[in-house]
Short mmCIF file of N, CA and C in Angstrom, two decimals:
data_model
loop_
_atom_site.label_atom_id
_atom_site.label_comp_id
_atom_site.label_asym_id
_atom_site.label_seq_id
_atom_site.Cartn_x
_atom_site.Cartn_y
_atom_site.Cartn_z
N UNK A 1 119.98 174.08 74.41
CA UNK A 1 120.44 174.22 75.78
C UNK A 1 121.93 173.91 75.87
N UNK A 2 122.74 174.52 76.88
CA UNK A 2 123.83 174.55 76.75
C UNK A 2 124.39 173.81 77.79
N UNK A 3 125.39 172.68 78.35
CA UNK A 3 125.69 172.28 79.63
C UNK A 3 126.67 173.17 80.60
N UNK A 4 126.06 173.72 81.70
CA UNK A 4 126.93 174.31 82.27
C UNK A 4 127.65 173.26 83.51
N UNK A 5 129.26 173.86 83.27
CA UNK A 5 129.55 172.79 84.00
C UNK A 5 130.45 173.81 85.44
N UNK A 6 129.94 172.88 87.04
CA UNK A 6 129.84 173.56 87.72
C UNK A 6 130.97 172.97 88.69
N UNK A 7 132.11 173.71 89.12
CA UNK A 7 132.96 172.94 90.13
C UNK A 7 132.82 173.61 92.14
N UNK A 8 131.40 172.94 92.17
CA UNK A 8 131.30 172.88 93.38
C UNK A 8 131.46 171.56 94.34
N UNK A 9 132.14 171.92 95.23
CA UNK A 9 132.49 170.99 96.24
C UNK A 9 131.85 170.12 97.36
N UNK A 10 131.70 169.18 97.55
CA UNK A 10 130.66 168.68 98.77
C UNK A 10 131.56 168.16 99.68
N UNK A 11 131.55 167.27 100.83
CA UNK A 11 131.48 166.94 102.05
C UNK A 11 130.63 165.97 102.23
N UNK A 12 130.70 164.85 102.11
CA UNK A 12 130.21 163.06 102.34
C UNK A 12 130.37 163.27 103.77
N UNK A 13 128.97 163.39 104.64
CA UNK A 13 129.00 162.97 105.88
C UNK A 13 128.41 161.57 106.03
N UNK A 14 128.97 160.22 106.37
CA UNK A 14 128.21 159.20 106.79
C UNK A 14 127.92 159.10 107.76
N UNK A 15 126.16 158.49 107.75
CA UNK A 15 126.03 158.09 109.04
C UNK A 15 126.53 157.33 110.43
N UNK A 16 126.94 157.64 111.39
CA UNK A 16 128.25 157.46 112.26
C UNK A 16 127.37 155.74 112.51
N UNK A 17 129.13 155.66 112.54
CA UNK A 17 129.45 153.96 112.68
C UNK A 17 129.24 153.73 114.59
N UNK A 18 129.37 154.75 115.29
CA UNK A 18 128.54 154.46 116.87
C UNK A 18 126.80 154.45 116.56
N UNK A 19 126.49 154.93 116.04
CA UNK A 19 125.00 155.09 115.78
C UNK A 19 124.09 153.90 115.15
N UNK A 20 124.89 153.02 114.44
CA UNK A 20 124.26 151.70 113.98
C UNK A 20 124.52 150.69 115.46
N UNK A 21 123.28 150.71 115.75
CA UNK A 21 123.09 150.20 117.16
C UNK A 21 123.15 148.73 116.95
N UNK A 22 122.34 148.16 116.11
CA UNK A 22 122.00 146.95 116.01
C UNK A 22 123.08 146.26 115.01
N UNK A 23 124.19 146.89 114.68
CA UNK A 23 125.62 146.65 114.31
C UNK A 23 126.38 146.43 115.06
N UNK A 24 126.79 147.20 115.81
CA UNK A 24 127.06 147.73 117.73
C UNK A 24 127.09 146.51 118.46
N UNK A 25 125.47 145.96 118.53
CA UNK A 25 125.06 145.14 119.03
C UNK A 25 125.19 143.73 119.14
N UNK A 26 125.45 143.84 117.34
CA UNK A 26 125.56 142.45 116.76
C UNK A 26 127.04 142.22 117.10
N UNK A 27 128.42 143.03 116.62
CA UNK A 27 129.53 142.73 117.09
C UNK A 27 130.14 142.65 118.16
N UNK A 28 129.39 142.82 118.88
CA UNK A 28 129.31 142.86 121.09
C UNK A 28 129.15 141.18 120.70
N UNK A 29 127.93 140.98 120.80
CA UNK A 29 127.45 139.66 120.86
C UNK A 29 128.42 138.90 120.33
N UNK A 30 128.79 138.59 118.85
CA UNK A 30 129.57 137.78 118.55
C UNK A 30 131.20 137.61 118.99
N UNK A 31 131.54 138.89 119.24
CA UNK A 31 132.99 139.01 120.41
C UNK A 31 132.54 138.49 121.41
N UNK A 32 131.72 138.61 121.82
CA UNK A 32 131.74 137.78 123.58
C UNK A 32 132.05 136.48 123.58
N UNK A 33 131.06 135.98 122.19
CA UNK A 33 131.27 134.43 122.49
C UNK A 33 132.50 133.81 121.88
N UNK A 34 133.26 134.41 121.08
CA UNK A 34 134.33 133.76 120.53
C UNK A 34 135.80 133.72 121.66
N UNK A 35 137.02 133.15 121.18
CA UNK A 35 137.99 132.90 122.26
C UNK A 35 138.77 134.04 121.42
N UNK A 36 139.80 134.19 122.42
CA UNK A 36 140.63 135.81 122.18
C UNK A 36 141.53 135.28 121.00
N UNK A 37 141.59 134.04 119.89
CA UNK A 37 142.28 134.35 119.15
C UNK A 37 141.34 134.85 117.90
N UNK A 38 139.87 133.78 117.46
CA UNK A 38 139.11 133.66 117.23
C UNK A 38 137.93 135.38 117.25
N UNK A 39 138.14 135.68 118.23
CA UNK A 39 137.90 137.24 118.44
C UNK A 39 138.51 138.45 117.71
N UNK A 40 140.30 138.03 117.50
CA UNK A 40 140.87 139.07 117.15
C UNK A 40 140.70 139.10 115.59
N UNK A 41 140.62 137.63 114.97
CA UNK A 41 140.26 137.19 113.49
C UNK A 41 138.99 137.68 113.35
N UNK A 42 137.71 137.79 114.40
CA UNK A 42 136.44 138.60 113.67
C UNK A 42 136.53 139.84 113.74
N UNK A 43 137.78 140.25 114.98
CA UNK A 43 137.17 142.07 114.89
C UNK A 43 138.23 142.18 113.56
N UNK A 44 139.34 141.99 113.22
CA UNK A 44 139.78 142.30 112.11
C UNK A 44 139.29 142.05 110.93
N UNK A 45 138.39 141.39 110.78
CA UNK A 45 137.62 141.38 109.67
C UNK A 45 136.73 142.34 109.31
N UNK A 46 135.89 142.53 110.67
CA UNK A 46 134.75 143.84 110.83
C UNK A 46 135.65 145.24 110.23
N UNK A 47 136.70 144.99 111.13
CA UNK A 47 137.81 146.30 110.85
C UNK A 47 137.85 146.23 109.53
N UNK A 48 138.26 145.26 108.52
CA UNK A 48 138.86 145.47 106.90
C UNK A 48 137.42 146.05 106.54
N UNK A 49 136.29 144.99 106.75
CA UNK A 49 135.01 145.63 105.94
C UNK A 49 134.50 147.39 105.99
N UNK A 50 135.22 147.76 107.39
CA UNK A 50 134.42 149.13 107.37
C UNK A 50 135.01 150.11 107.16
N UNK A 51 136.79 150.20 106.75
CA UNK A 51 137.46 150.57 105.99
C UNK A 51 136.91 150.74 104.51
N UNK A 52 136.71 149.73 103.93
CA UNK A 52 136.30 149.12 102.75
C UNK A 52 135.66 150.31 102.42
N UNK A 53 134.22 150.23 103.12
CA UNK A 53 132.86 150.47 103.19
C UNK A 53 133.46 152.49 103.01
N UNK A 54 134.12 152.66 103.72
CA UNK A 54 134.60 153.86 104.04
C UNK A 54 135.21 154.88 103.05
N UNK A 55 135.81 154.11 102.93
CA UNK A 55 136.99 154.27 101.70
C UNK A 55 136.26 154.55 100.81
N UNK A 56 135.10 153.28 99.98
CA UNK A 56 134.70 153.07 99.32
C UNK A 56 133.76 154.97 98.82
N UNK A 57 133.37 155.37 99.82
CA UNK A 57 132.38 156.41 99.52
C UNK A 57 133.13 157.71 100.16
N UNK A 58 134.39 157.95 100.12
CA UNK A 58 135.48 159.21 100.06
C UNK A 58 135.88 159.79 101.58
N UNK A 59 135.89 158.64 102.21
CA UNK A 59 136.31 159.34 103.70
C UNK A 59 138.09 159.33 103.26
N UNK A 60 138.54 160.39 104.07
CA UNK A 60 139.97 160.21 103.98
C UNK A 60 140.29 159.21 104.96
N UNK A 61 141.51 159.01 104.87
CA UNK A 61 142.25 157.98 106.16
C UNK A 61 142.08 158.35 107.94
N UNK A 62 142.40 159.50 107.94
CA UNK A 62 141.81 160.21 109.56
C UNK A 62 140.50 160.02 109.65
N UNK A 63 139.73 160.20 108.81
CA UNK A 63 138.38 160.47 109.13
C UNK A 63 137.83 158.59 108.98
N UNK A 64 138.52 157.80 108.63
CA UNK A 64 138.26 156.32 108.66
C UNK A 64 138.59 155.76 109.66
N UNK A 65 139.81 156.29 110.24
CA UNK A 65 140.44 155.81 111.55
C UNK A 65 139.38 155.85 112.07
N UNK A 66 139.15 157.69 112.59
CA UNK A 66 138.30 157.80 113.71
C UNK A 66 136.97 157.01 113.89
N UNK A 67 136.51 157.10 112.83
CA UNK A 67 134.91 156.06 112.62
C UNK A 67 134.99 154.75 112.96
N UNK A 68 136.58 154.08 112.44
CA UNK A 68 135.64 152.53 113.16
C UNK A 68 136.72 152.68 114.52
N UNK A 69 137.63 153.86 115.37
CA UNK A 69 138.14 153.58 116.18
C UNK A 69 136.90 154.00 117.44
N UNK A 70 135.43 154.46 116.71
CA UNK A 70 134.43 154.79 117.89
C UNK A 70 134.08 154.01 117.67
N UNK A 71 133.31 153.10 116.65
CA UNK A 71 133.25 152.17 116.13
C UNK A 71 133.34 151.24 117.35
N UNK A 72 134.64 150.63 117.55
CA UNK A 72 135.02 149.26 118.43
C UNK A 72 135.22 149.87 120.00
N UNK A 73 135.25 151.08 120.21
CA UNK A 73 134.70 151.77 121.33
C UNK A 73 133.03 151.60 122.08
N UNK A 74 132.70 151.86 121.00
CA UNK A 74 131.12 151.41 121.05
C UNK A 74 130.95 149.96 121.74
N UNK A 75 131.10 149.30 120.77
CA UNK A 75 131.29 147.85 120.69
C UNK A 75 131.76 147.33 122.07
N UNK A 76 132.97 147.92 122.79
CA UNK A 76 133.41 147.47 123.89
C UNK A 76 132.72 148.45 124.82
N UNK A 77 131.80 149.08 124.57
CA UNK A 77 131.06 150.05 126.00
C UNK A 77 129.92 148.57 126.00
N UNK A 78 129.03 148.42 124.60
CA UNK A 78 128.34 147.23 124.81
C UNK A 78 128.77 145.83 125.36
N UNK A 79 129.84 145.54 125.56
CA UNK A 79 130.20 144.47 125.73
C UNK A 79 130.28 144.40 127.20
N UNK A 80 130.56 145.77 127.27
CA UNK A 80 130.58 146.17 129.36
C UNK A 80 129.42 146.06 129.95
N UNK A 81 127.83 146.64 128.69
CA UNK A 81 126.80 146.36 128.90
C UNK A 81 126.39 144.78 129.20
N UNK A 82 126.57 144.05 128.42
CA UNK A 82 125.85 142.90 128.45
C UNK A 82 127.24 141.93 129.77
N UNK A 83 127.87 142.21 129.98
CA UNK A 83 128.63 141.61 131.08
C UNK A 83 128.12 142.41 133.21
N UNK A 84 127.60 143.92 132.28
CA UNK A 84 126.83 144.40 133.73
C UNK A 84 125.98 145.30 133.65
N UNK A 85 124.51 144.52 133.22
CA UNK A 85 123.62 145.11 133.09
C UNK A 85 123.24 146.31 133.92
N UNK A 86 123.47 146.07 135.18
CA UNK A 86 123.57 147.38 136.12
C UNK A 86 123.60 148.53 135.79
N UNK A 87 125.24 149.01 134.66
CA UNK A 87 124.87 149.57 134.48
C UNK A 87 126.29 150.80 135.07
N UNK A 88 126.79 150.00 135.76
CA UNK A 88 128.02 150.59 137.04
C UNK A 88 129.02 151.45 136.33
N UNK A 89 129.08 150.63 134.94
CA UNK A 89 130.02 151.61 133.75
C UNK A 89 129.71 152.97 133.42
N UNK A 90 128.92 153.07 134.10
CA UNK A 90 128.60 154.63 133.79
C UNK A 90 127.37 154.83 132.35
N UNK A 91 127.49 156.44 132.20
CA UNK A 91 126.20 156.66 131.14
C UNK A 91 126.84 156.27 129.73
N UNK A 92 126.15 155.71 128.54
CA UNK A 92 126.35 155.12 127.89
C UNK A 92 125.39 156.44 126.13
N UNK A 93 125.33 157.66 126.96
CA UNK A 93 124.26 157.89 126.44
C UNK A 93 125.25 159.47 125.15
N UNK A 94 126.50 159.29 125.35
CA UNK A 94 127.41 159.57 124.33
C UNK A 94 127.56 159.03 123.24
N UNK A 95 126.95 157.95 123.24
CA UNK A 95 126.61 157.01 121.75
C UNK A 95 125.81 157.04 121.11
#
């Protein structure tokens, strides 16, 4: 048998970083309770890791931005959630 060698191309779609709810969820929660310096030290951390994470499995730089910039979008639609359950922020259902 002979190895044929094949130069076809793929496209790494990851599963979107708004879509991990209970990620979403978890970094709502822990931003709420921290103080705004203390806050800016965890979201920048979240931020380095999901770069990392990103990087790590061939997103380019635009396409990393955009992911964790819905990412902490998300995050702050939940944070609107759990401050007004109501609800007044409007539909939430773009996420």
């Amino acid at each position: 048998m002979s190895k044929v060698e094949s130069s076809v191309s793929c496209q790494i779609v990851p599963f979107p970083l708004t879509r991990r709810l209970a990620t979403v969820r978890d970094v709502a929660a822990k931003l709420k309770e921290k103080n705004d310096r203390h806050a800016e030290a965890y979201r920048n951390r979240i931020a380095d890791e999901l770069f990392e994470h990103l990087a790590r499995i061939g997103l380019s730089e635009d396409e990393q931005d955009e992911q964790v910039g819905a990412f902490f979008s998300a995050v702050e639609l939940e944070m609107f959630e759990m401050y007004d359950p109501s609800g007044i922020y409007g539909d939430r259902s773009v996420y």
